[in-house]
Amino acid sequence: MSRTRPPSSIAVARLAGVSQSAVSRTFTPGGIVSPATRAKVLAAASTLGYRPNLLSRSLTTGRSGIVAVAVGGLSNPFHAMALDCFATGLQRRGQQVMLVVVEDEWALGSAVELLSGYQVDAVLSSLSVNARDVAEALTRFGVPIVTMNSSVTNRWVRTVAADDHEAGAAIAKHLYGQGARRFGYIAGRSGTLAQERREAGFRQGLAEFGITDCERAQGNHLHSGGAASVRALYASGTGPDGLFCLNDLTAMGAIDALRVEFGLRCPEDVLVAGYDNIDGSAWPPYRLTTVDVGLDRVAAEAFALIEEEDGGPPEVLVQPRLVLRASTRS
Amino acid sequence: MSRTRPPSSIAVARLAGVSQSAVSRTFTPGGIVSPATRAKVLAAASTLGYRPNLLSRSLTTGRSGIVAVAVGGLSNPFHAMALDCFATGLQRRGQQVMLVVVEDEWALGSAVELLSGYQVDAVLSSLSVNARDVAEALTRFGVPIVTMNSSVTNRWVRTVAADDHEAGAAIAKHLYGQGARRFGYIAGRSGTLAQERREAGFRQGLAEFGITDCERAQGNHLHSGGAASVRALYASGTGPDGLFCLNDLTAMGAIDALRVEFGLRCPEDVLVAGYDNIDGSAWPPYRLTTVDVGLDRVAAEAFALIEEEDGGPPEVLVQPRLVLRASTRS
DNA sequence: CCCCTAACTGCATCCGTATGCAACATTGGC
DNA sequence: GCCAATGTTGCATACGGATGCAGTTAGGGG
């Protein structure tokens, strides 16, 4: 596509019969120009279709106005929600979003390396950083990074976390209160912090009722993993009657498999709870009890963190909210 | 966050005892430097943690390496899928993604205005452009724009379209073949082209069986709109026994409402088909017959278009694929 | 009517990198 | 031992815009 260079401030200045600085000042917020000059400049700019080149502006100002957002696979609605939240929030604040889709925290490292070349003002990530060497690598770029649920933080890597432990315990208490006595937990793929905290909280919650047994299966954060886990848990003998899944997608897969493959009803035979409060969790086939982390608040805290002067807290905790629905109403 | 400016090529040059141009050539693909100099430069660069500033590079080269992607609300999984496709494809091609979340095509106009200030090399959008003045506004920026399903195209605004008309007709034929005789169509909010083509194709398909009656309701592209439309269609008397919805989310809402609010079964009482083939459409409660537009091919064609020299086709058509599932198996 | 001040303008320079051009060194051929 | 060809290097400048500083102008007060 043969692109001719767009008009520069010099071209506008020439047409308007003023200096290039006058053009620059006209388009710089807070720039001092007389109304007459401003009018001439704006007229010339509009006939030429001039728009200031924001990249070269960032050369002098040192701020690009670009914030990078790194998210995991968008086929998980939670990641899509998080991205939507971050992106619209940033747009409202007049910042641009550079998107990176990333597999895991190691990919985050190389992504940030690349992004630092684009002088991004900050990086927001819905992934967590739990490996010390990844955190150190990220630190090298001198870019403020805000992640979700990281266990490793430092001057440049901060985190906004939901109180997953608390939420896990609350789910345990709720399930017990609804009459469940044989418990199961369906985990995610890797040992992420969110995952570990939810499970630990759940088990501690159970322990308070003197329950130490809790079956466990490994999913993949997706619908298919929930279904596969149910197959593993219920294949022989009686499975759990209270099931906590690390996220909604997993829980929905679990419910579907319980019904279709084992003829078990939810909530009559098995109580199921999830996490994330994605749109689908509220639909009639599921009516899933779940946990809403409050992405709006997470985003707001993240925005505050990247503006924070040095010395801000390395970790901010947000209180998630239990969403009770029919999937756990016995 | 007090950020100290990152090291520049001059700093590296000084440390390595060479000229700034030598540093530049070392980091420019195809740059001519002797192995000895390159080694010195790389050593100095690594001790300083130097990364070339890609923004100032784009100042001289005229290409930023940034492609903008504009998508509608990400709570619709289809948009999330499209974004995922575009983003991973662009990343693989070494381009960066600037994301804009946008309400409608008018918002697209102002978004592109802003983006052109960032010298994006191209704009990909999962929205369609149907208003002539929007298309003309977009043209002013001299940025190649590839949209989905636009009815207005020109030198700068091209489009990759799925053959929605054909797909709509195929759905009609399929529903008729499965025994449906009273038909209904649930539309989207606005008069987008995709929407109109799907409906027109559906009606034409019905016409081939001599059917000219087709009830109609207006949804909102979301689950809630499908449910509301079903309420409108089935409130009085017998509703349709063959229902085509402009997208999967709407269809899933329709199915849920049919079952929960009217006690109607799908597919036994009503055949329901959707469009998009989002993940959830395959889950047991729905097993939705739908249309897969083949986002991979769409993305590939879009990439080809933005590289095309002048004179490429303004519109590329992609053949969608019918996905038959239990929701239409009588 | 004059002087001082405030408002504005343009000049020059800088931001970090790319690149045409001339200068330079090295090597080989004769 | 001289010249030319080849391969490197640095100098200078350009990209588009922001800004300190000095100079200009207009306006107000005495």
XYZ file of C-alpha atoms (C1' of nucleotides) in Angstrom:
720
model
C 0.000 0.000 0.000
C 1.903 3.059 -1.174
C 1.573 5.478 1.679
C 2.570 9.060 1.281
C 3.843 10.646 4.434
C 1.189 12.621 6.272
C 1.622 16.393 6.565
C 3.992 17.598 9.267
C 3.805 20.566 11.561
C 6.242 22.332 9.227
C 3.853 22.015 6.305
C 1.063 23.427 8.416
C 3.282 26.259 9.610
C 4.212 27.148 6.049
C 0.597 27.203 4.914
C -0.528 29.198 7.925
C 2.382 31.615 7.628
C 3.612 30.989 11.156
C 6.520 29.186 12.744
C 6.589 25.482 13.457
C 6.607 26.245 17.173
C 3.284 28.001 16.837
C 1.806 24.865 15.341
C 3.297 22.746 18.076
C 1.934 25.048 20.761
C -1.487 25.032 19.202
C -1.680 21.282 19.548
C 0.053 21.004 22.911
C -2.379 21.074 25.814
C -1.537 24.185 27.814
C 0.414 25.729 24.957
C 0.354 29.525 24.806
C -0.906 30.901 21.510
C -2.979 33.934 20.632
C -6.499 33.221 19.400
C -5.648 34.701 16.008
C -2.638 32.434 15.477
C -4.492 29.435 16.773
C -7.263 30.077 14.266
C -4.831 30.343 11.361
C -3.087 27.175 12.432
C -6.284 25.218 12.902
C -7.531 26.316 9.496
C -4.319 25.266 7.788
C -4.236 22.013 9.739
C -7.743 21.162 8.746
C -7.198 21.788 5.046
C -4.089 19.611 5.128
C -5.678 16.989 7.359
C -2.865 17.407 9.852
C -2.663 15.317 13.006
C 0.305 15.570 15.350
C 2.571 12.552 15.211
C 2.203 11.182 18.710
C 5.222 8.945 18.393
C 7.616 11.789 17.826
C 5.878 13.708 20.576
C 6.704 10.915 22.945
C 10.311 11.268 21.883
C 10.547 14.616 23.559
C 8.131 14.150 26.406
C 9.421 10.724 27.414
C 5.901 9.355 27.833
C 4.262 7.437 25.032
C 0.743 7.303 26.413
C 0.753 3.607 25.622
C 0.038 0.992 28.248
C 0.588 -2.653 27.425
C -1.973 -5.219 28.476
C -0.965 -8.855 28.534
C -3.670 -11.489 28.787
C -3.931 -15.225 28.507
C -6.044 -17.012 25.932
C -9.170 -15.042 25.141
C -11.266 -18.156 24.701
C -11.644 -17.959 28.448
C -14.352 -15.357 28.994
C -12.694 -14.250 32.198
C -9.642 -13.078 30.333
C -11.867 -11.349 27.812
C -13.705 -9.598 30.635
C -10.460 -8.521 32.225
C -9.191 -7.190 28.939
C -12.430 -5.342 28.304
C -12.221 -3.777 31.727
C -8.606 -2.715 31.380
C -8.992 -1.495 27.824
C -12.083 0.618 28.320
C -10.663 2.029 31.536
C -7.417 2.998 29.867
C -9.183 4.471 26.867
C -11.279 6.580 29.195
C -8.084 7.825 30.773
C -6.710 8.814 27.401
C -4.160 6.052 27.174
C -3.697 3.652 24.339
C -3.646 -0.106 24.752
C -0.989 -2.299 23.264
C -2.229 -5.862 23.468
C -0.143 -8.958 23.921
C -1.651 -12.406 24.012
C 0.604 -14.593 26.026
C 0.773 -18.234 26.978
C 2.386 -18.141 30.379
C 4.528 -15.997 32.590
C 7.715 -16.859 30.709
C 6.217 -15.589 27.498
C 5.362 -12.506 29.511
C 9.065 -11.934 29.968
C 9.911 -11.829 26.295
C 6.781 -9.855 25.521
C 7.793 -7.179 27.970
C 11.245 -7.079 26.452
C 9.683 -6.253 23.127
C 7.202 -3.825 24.609
C 9.898 -1.900 26.391
C 11.212 -1.042 22.946
C 7.927 0.695 22.323
C 8.416 2.792 25.445
C 5.171 1.670 27.001
C 4.398 3.618 30.144
C 3.309 0.523 32.034
C 2.287 -3.098 31.679
C -0.925 -4.582 33.035
C -1.246 -8.321 33.067
C -4.004 -10.689 34.028
C -1.322 -13.338 34.495
C 0.508 -13.827 37.716
C 4.223 -13.961 38.225
C 5.394 -16.694 40.534
C 8.865 -17.534 39.287
C 11.553 -15.412 40.839
C 13.676 -15.288 37.717
C 10.759 -14.053 35.640
C 10.185 -11.253 38.113
C 13.848 -10.347 37.965
C 13.843 -10.364 34.193
C 10.831 -8.066 34.171
C 12.573 -5.736 36.552
C 15.392 -5.099 34.116
C 13.216 -3.060 31.788
C 12.398 -0.308 34.226
C 8.726 -0.435 33.322
C 6.075 -0.496 36.036
C 4.262 -3.806 35.849
C 0.991 -4.615 37.571
C -0.117 -8.221 37.556
C -2.907 -10.164 39.146
C -2.136 -12.475 42.012
C 1.622 -12.579 41.756
C 3.499 -14.155 44.601
C 6.729 -12.395 43.704
C 6.798 -8.616 43.748
C 9.438 -5.935 43.850
C 9.968 -2.300 43.022
C 8.725 -2.677 39.454
C 6.455 -5.679 39.706
C 3.359 -5.044 41.779
C 0.188 -7.022 42.062
C -3.520 -6.638 42.663
C -4.896 -9.753 44.220
C -8.328 -10.959 45.121
C -8.538 -12.598 48.489
C -8.812 -16.053 46.963
C -8.094 -17.822 50.213
C -10.981 -16.136 51.959
C -13.285 -16.820 49.025
C -12.324 -20.478 48.943
C -13.102 -20.775 52.642
C -16.442 -19.053 52.144
C -17.355 -21.527 49.422
C -16.491 -24.418 51.737
C -18.625 -22.984 54.487
C -21.506 -22.420 52.109
C -21.372 -25.909 50.624
C -21.264 -27.451 54.083
C -24.143 -25.298 55.179
C -26.172 -26.547 52.220
C -25.621 -30.100 53.334
C -22.677 -31.338 51.325
C -20.482 -33.851 53.174
C -18.228 -35.468 50.563
C -16.088 -32.829 48.907
C -14.106 -32.503 45.710
C -11.939 -29.838 44.148
C -11.144 -29.478 40.469
C -7.864 -27.699 39.923
C -6.298 -25.894 36.978
C -3.387 -26.847 34.870
C -0.428 -25.324 36.597
C 0.439 -24.269 40.075
C -0.661 -20.674 39.763
C -1.115 -18.707 42.906
C -4.817 -18.066 42.391
C -5.307 -21.771 42.045
C -3.317 -22.628 45.131
C -4.955 -20.002 47.291
C -8.448 -21.041 46.276
C -7.704 -24.636 47.052
C -5.939 -23.880 50.320
C -8.791 -21.657 51.424
C -11.327 -24.289 50.495
C -9.517 -26.996 52.402
C -9.064 -24.798 55.424
C -12.737 -23.937 55.327
C -13.540 -27.632 55.290
C -11.134 -28.270 58.123
C -13.140 -25.973 60.334
C -15.932 -28.525 60.113
C -13.504 -31.320 60.862
C -13.368 -32.451 57.277
C -9.947 -33.347 55.993
C -10.886 -35.485 53.048
C -11.283 -33.762 49.713
C -10.938 -35.502 46.400
C -9.031 -33.707 43.720
C -8.849 -33.717 39.925
C -6.874 -31.698 37.470
C -8.654 -29.727 34.746
C -7.388 -27.276 32.180
C -9.248 -24.065 33.028
C -11.745 -24.914 30.275
C -15.099 -26.640 29.892
C -13.462 -29.791 28.612
C -11.251 -30.067 31.678
C -14.218 -29.843 34.007
C -15.966 -32.652 32.156
C -12.854 -34.829 32.124
C -12.311 -34.262 35.828
C -15.851 -35.340 36.604
C -15.259 -38.503 34.645
C -12.221 -39.198 36.799
C -13.976 -38.383 40.074
C -17.233 -40.240 39.509
C -16.136 -43.218 37.445
C -16.015 -45.576 40.415
C -18.281 -45.515 43.421
C -19.982 -42.453 44.794
C -18.273 -39.165 43.997
C -18.411 -35.931 45.952
C -21.712 -34.217 46.700
C -19.983 -30.839 47.012
C -17.724 -29.707 44.204
C -15.627 -26.577 44.017
C -14.008 -25.728 40.676
C -11.219 -23.232 40.221
C -13.235 -21.353 37.630
C -16.660 -21.136 36.062
C -15.762 -22.719 32.763
C -14.537 -25.773 34.628
C -17.652 -25.818 36.788
C -19.927 -25.628 33.779
C -18.103 -28.510 32.161
C -18.446 -30.439 35.390
C -22.181 -29.827 35.633
C -22.697 -30.855 32.008
C -20.767 -34.070 32.497
C -22.563 -34.884 35.740
C -25.911 -34.601 34.038
C -25.187 -36.085 30.657
C -22.702 -38.791 31.535
C -23.713 -39.770 35.053
C -27.362 -38.803 35.247
C -26.638 -36.788 38.360
C -28.585 -33.639 39.020
C -27.232 -30.307 40.190
C -28.040 -29.170 42.816
C -30.186 -32.131 43.954
C -27.360 -34.702 43.853
C -24.244 -32.571 43.677
C -23.685 -28.979 44.705
C -21.273 -27.187 42.359
C -19.546 -23.847 42.761
C -17.223 -21.995 40.427
C -15.177 -18.816 40.346
C -15.101 -15.683 38.122
C -18.782 -14.955 37.572
C -18.572 -15.043 33.800
C -21.727 -14.237 31.848
C -22.638 -17.839 31.132
C -22.595 -18.801 34.781
C -25.924 -17.040 35.282
C -27.762 -18.809 32.467
C -30.593 -21.222 33.288
C -28.790 -24.507 32.633
C -26.141 -23.602 35.188
C -27.280 -20.875 37.607
C -23.887 -21.307 39.108
C -22.839 -20.212 42.543
C -19.581 -18.424 42.017
C -17.213 -15.722 43.177
C -17.051 -12.288 41.626
C -13.626 -10.732 42.031
C -14.900 -7.300 41.088
C -12.851 -6.595 38.017
C -13.839 -2.939 38.111
C -12.169 -2.522 41.444
C -9.183 -4.572 40.336
C -8.776 -2.332 37.311
C -9.155 0.809 39.392
C -6.491 -0.396 41.828
C -4.212 -1.312 38.957
C -4.570 2.144 37.455
C -3.762 3.662 40.810
C -0.683 1.483 41.147
C 0.826 2.443 37.822
C 0.456 6.097 38.713
C 1.793 5.652 42.199
C 5.103 7.290 42.962
C 7.793 4.996 44.299
C 6.989 3.416 47.588
C 3.449 2.367 46.860
C 2.357 -0.957 48.264
C 3.670 -3.936 46.289
C 0.428 -5.796 46.771
C -3.158 -4.605 46.954
C -5.884 -6.922 48.132
C -9.433 -6.753 46.853
C -12.377 -8.423 48.576
C -14.240 -10.751 46.237
C -17.976 -11.249 46.555
C -19.867 -14.523 46.829
C -22.615 -14.911 44.247
C -25.138 -17.465 45.420
C -27.256 -19.183 42.799
C -29.277 -22.340 42.352
C -26.357 -24.697 41.720
C -25.752 -24.906 45.466
C -29.273 -24.567 46.764
C -30.215 -28.023 47.935
C 6.788 6.301 39.205
C 10.038 8.179 38.663
C 11.347 6.748 35.482
C 14.871 7.474 34.406
C 15.289 7.588 30.679
C 16.597 4.332 29.284
C 20.072 4.284 27.736
C 20.291 5.599 24.195
C 22.389 4.473 21.283
C 24.735 7.356 22.060
C 25.404 6.029 25.535
C 26.155 2.614 24.105
C 28.408 4.142 21.473
C 30.356 6.031 24.089
C 30.832 2.954 26.243
C 31.822 0.805 23.271
C 34.135 3.474 21.890
C 32.413 3.608 18.531
C 30.127 6.019 16.756
C 26.383 6.150 17.208
C 25.913 4.976 13.649
C 27.779 1.792 14.442
C 25.301 1.067 17.223
C 22.398 1.804 14.948
C 23.778 -0.465 12.242
C 24.315 -3.238 14.728
C 20.653 -3.232 15.629
C 19.297 -2.602 12.150
C 18.525 -5.811 10.287
C 20.829 -5.860 7.282
C 23.135 -3.232 8.743
C 26.811 -3.497 7.751
C 29.196 -3.778 10.682
C 32.385 -5.712 11.180
C 32.193 -8.629 13.581
C 34.626 -6.893 15.912
C 32.563 -3.729 16.157
C 29.342 -5.666 16.492
C 30.806 -7.591 19.398
C 31.923 -4.431 21.174
C 28.517 -2.852 20.643
C 26.605 -5.880 21.834
C 28.744 -6.100 24.942
C 28.196 -2.450 25.796
C 24.501 -2.707 25.004
C 24.072 -5.652 27.281
C 25.839 -4.048 30.230
C 23.669 -0.954 29.838
C 20.515 -2.914 29.151
C 20.046 -1.066 25.900
C 17.031 -1.678 23.670
C 16.526 0.394 20.529
C 13.680 2.872 20.849
C 11.255 1.579 18.261
C 9.200 4.745 18.294
C 12.041 6.935 17.130
C 12.979 4.265 14.640
C 9.545 4.577 13.129
C 10.182 8.291 12.846
C 12.825 7.716 10.235
C 11.513 4.605 8.581
C 7.918 5.788 8.349
C 6.555 2.422 9.494
C 5.650 1.869 13.116
C 5.105 -1.878 13.047
C 1.864 -1.258 14.902
C -1.468 -2.477 13.579
C -4.637 -1.316 15.240
C -7.415 -3.780 15.951
C -10.875 -2.442 16.688
C -13.458 -4.763 18.157
C -16.904 -4.488 19.643
C -17.736 -5.436 23.193
C -15.635 -8.358 24.354
C -18.466 -9.827 26.396
C -19.540 -11.355 23.109
C -17.276 -14.387 22.730
C -17.278 -13.960 18.980
C -15.503 -10.646 19.259
C -13.072 -12.172 21.704
C -12.386 -14.996 19.260
C -11.839 -12.546 16.432
C -9.487 -10.503 18.524
C -7.562 -13.576 19.595
C -7.202 -14.614 15.978
C -6.049 -11.205 14.772
C -3.732 -10.611 17.688
C -1.915 -13.918 17.611
C -1.624 -13.721 13.835
C -0.142 -10.241 13.952
C 2.225 -11.166 16.757
C 3.456 -14.080 14.703
C 4.137 -11.673 11.868
C 6.189 -9.452 14.128
C 3.668 -6.667 14.339
C 2.317 -5.075 17.467
C -1.359 -4.765 18.246
C -2.963 -1.560 19.386
C -6.391 -2.399 20.712
C -9.462 -0.214 20.567
C -12.747 -1.294 22.046
C -15.462 0.461 20.171
C -19.228 0.726 20.387
C -20.263 1.205 16.779
C -18.934 2.313 13.444
C -19.131 6.000 14.358
C -16.909 5.404 17.318
C -14.641 3.628 14.862
C -14.260 6.917 13.035
C -12.982 8.830 16.026
C -10.868 5.898 17.133
C -9.121 5.809 13.794
C -8.537 9.523 13.995
C -6.698 8.977 17.226
C -4.868 5.936 15.965
C -3.619 7.729 12.907
C -1.739 9.962 15.302
C 0.129 6.858 16.402
C 1.111 6.145 12.823
C -0.435 2.707 12.818
C 0.413 0.807 9.661
C -3.130 -0.487 9.261
C -6.440 -0.969 11.044
C -8.288 -4.260 11.339
C -11.839 -4.148 12.567
C -14.422 -6.779 13.348
C -17.051 -4.095 12.854
C -18.577 -3.299 9.529
C -18.837 0.080 7.885
C -22.169 0.780 6.285
C -22.550 4.534 6.513
C -21.038 6.336 3.572
C -19.894 9.294 5.629
C -18.068 7.033 8.073
C -16.237 5.437 5.197
C -15.300 8.831 3.834
C -14.106 9.979 7.229
C -11.942 6.885 7.536
C -10.491 7.546 4.114
C -9.107 10.904 5.165
C -6.451 9.332 7.343
C -4.627 7.531 4.582
C -4.455 4.339 6.640
C -5.392 0.999 5.098
C -8.453 -0.312 6.885
C -9.787 -3.835 6.658
C -13.206 -4.464 8.150
C -15.587 -7.372 8.277
C -18.719 -7.256 6.174
C -18.687 -3.615 5.168
C -21.101 -2.549 2.501
C -19.126 0.573 1.694
C -15.579 0.180 0.484
C -13.053 2.340 -1.297
C -9.356 2.691 -1.867
C -8.563 2.671 1.837
C -11.483 0.782 3.295
C -11.571 -2.859 2.247
C -13.538 -5.713 3.674
C -13.412 -9.435 4.244
C -16.904 -10.824 4.256
C -18.388 -14.192 4.984
C -21.073 -15.204 2.562
C -23.806 -14.579 5.086
C -26.556 -14.667 2.505
C -25.597 -18.128 1.372
C -25.320 -19.314 4.957
C -28.733 -17.922 5.839
C -30.255 -19.749 2.903
C -28.506 -22.954 3.922
C -29.970 -22.679 7.408
C -33.452 -22.196 5.949
C -33.054 -25.245 3.780
C -31.768 -27.286 6.675
C -34.576 -26.266 9.029
C -37.181 -27.018 6.383
C -35.572 -30.347 5.693
C -35.805 -31.197 9.397
C -39.525 -30.582 9.329
C -39.979 -27.022 10.495
C -42.891 -25.186 8.882
C -43.511 -22.045 10.969
C -40.446 -19.853 10.920
C -39.044 -17.076 13.014
C -35.958 -14.888 12.860
C -34.375 -13.076 15.778
C -32.455 -10.042 14.620
C -29.755 -7.913 16.170
C -29.913 -4.393 17.382
C -29.028 -2.325 14.401
C -29.162 -2.744 10.661
C -25.692 -4.115 10.202
C -24.868 -5.760 6.944
C -24.135 -9.163 8.444
C -27.510 -9.048 10.066
C -29.330 -8.002 6.900
C -27.591 -10.554 4.721
C -28.285 -13.395 7.098
C -31.943 -12.476 7.275
C -32.287 -11.895 3.544
C -30.593 -15.205 2.798
C -32.815 -16.973 5.313
C -35.978 -15.511 3.817
C -34.876 -16.287 0.302
C -34.109 -19.822 1.347
C -37.601 -20.111 2.796
C -39.099 -18.620 -0.354
C -37.703 -21.489 -2.362
C -40.092 -23.720 -0.439
C -42.936 -21.311 -1.070
C -42.792 -19.930 2.450
C -43.144 -16.198 2.711
C -44.198 -15.899 6.320
C -41.486 -15.471 8.899
C -42.024 -13.911 12.269
C -39.403 -11.521 13.464
C -38.150 -10.202 16.782
C -35.389 -7.855 17.716
C -32.664 -8.940 20.126
C -29.462 -7.273 21.241
C -26.749 -9.692 20.123
C -26.689 -11.098 23.661
C -28.253 -13.918 25.652
C -30.776 -11.565 27.229
C -32.023 -10.390 23.841
C -32.640 -13.928 22.685
C -34.702 -14.646 25.766
C -36.675 -11.417 25.428
C -37.373 -12.123 21.774
C -38.720 -15.552 22.590
C -41.053 -13.989 25.116
C -42.354 -11.693 22.383
C -42.701 -14.453 19.803
C -44.336 -17.123 21.957
C -46.420 -15.055 24.338
C -49.639 -15.533 22.387
C -50.613 -18.620 20.427
C -48.213 -21.048 18.846
C -44.850 -19.630 17.988
C -42.434 -20.746 15.296
C -41.131 -24.282 15.184
C -38.031 -23.215 13.286
C -35.973 -20.368 14.704
C -32.900 -18.725 13.215
C -30.969 -16.296 15.377
C -28.403 -13.864 14.104
C -25.803 -15.182 16.500
C -25.138 -17.976 18.961
C -25.515 -15.919 22.099
C -29.009 -14.941 20.971
C -29.817 -18.534 20.092
C -28.684 -19.774 23.478
C -30.829 -17.192 25.196
C -33.732 -18.259 23.033
C -33.307 -21.930 23.881
C -33.092 -21.172 27.582
C -36.244 -19.083 27.504
C -38.135 -21.672 25.450
C -37.366 -24.344 27.993
C -37.639 -22.445 31.224
C -40.426 -20.014 30.459
C -42.558 -21.919 27.949
C -41.763 -25.523 28.676
C -40.886 -26.084 25.056
C -38.173 -28.520 24.155
C -35.397 -28.013 21.655
C -35.180 -29.754 19.217
C -38.390 -31.732 19.825
C -40.729 -28.723 19.759
C -38.606 -25.990 18.210
C -35.551 -26.221 16.005
C -33.042 -23.471 16.746
C -29.987 -22.389 14.783
C -27.398 -19.734 15.536
C -24.338 -18.180 13.955
C -20.650 -17.834 14.934
C -19.832 -21.226 16.426
C -18.656 -19.858 19.749
C -17.320 -22.328 22.291
C -20.492 -22.530 24.336
C -22.616 -23.487 21.366
C -21.194 -26.993 21.490
C -21.965 -27.630 25.155
C -24.557 -30.243 26.112
C -27.417 -27.923 27.096
C -27.354 -26.332 23.663
C -25.603 -28.478 21.058
C -26.441 -25.697 18.718
C -26.538 -25.909 14.960
C -24.608 -22.891 13.808
C -22.398 -21.371 11.139
C -18.633 -21.182 11.404
C -17.228 -18.260 9.437
C -13.693 -19.606 9.623
C -11.960 -16.810 11.473
C -8.560 -18.210 10.579
C -9.242 -17.691 6.906
C -10.759 -14.295 7.558
C -7.649 -13.244 9.430
C -5.380 -14.603 6.715
C -7.274 -12.698 4.036
C -7.197 -9.555 6.137
C -3.429 -9.839 6.525
C -3.084 -10.270 2.788
C -5.223 -7.213 2.162
C -3.225 -4.880 4.345
C -0.074 -5.911 2.537
C -1.634 -5.678 -0.877
C -0.310 -2.936 -3.113
C -2.901 -0.564 -4.485
C -5.436 -2.195 -6.706
C -6.233 -5.181 -4.555
C -9.858 -6.273 -4.455
C -12.002 -4.080 -2.194
C -13.956 -7.085 -0.975
C -12.923 -10.666 -0.342
C -15.542 -13.314 0.245
C -15.009 -16.287 2.521
C -17.222 -19.371 2.479
C -18.681 -20.140 5.884
C -19.324 -23.681 7.007
C -22.541 -25.134 8.396
C -22.094 -26.883 11.734
C -24.947 -29.306 12.316
C -25.746 -30.282 15.881
C -28.618 -31.644 17.928
C -30.573 -28.398 18.254
C -31.997 -28.932 14.771
C -32.185 -32.709 14.702
C -35.859 -33.516 14.998
C 3.390 60.664 25.949
C 6.576 57.444 27.977
C 7.796 53.395 30.305
C 6.982 48.951 32.157
C 4.807 44.674 31.975
C 2.404 40.946 30.081
C 1.393 38.312 26.174
C 3.006 36.283 22.348
C 6.304 34.713 18.651
C 10.236 32.680 16.380
C 14.892 30.842 16.679
C 17.615 27.219 17.929
C 18.198 23.021 19.935
C 17.082 18.536 21.603
C 14.717 13.823 21.834
C 16.790 8.693 19.640
C 17.551 6.518 15.470
C 18.546 5.782 10.338
C 21.265 6.564 6.402
C 23.791 8.926 2.241
C 28.238 10.201 1.633
C 32.997 10.808 2.094
C 37.026 9.320 4.440
C 39.618 5.660 5.871
C 41.949 1.177 6.297
C 43.023 -3.203 4.480
C 44.157 -6.334 1.175
C 45.383 -8.205 -3.112
C 47.068 -7.911 -7.757
C 50.601 -6.606 -10.626
C 56.138 -0.936 -3.859
C 52.042 1.288 -6.077
C 47.188 1.434 -7.257
C 42.573 -0.070 -7.089
C 38.903 -2.522 -5.129
C 36.597 -3.883 -1.118
C 34.911 -3.419 3.302
C 34.103 -0.256 7.487
C 33.566 3.759 9.836
C 32.159 8.303 11.290
C 30.145 12.724 10.097
C 26.311 15.209 9.221
C 21.705 15.501 8.598
C 16.891 14.149 8.545
C 12.545 12.383 10.739
C 8.310 15.369 13.593
C 7.562 17.824 17.452
C 8.500 20.234 22.274
C 10.475 23.908 24.690
C 13.985 27.424 26.872
C 15.191 31.755 25.712
C 15.411 36.128 23.695
C 13.099 39.327 21.062
C 8.839 41.572 19.564
C 4.431 43.639 20.174
C 0.528 45.540 22.420
C -1.600 47.366 26.331
C -2.021 49.802 30.650
C -0.632 53.001 34.227
C 1.258 57.184 35.583
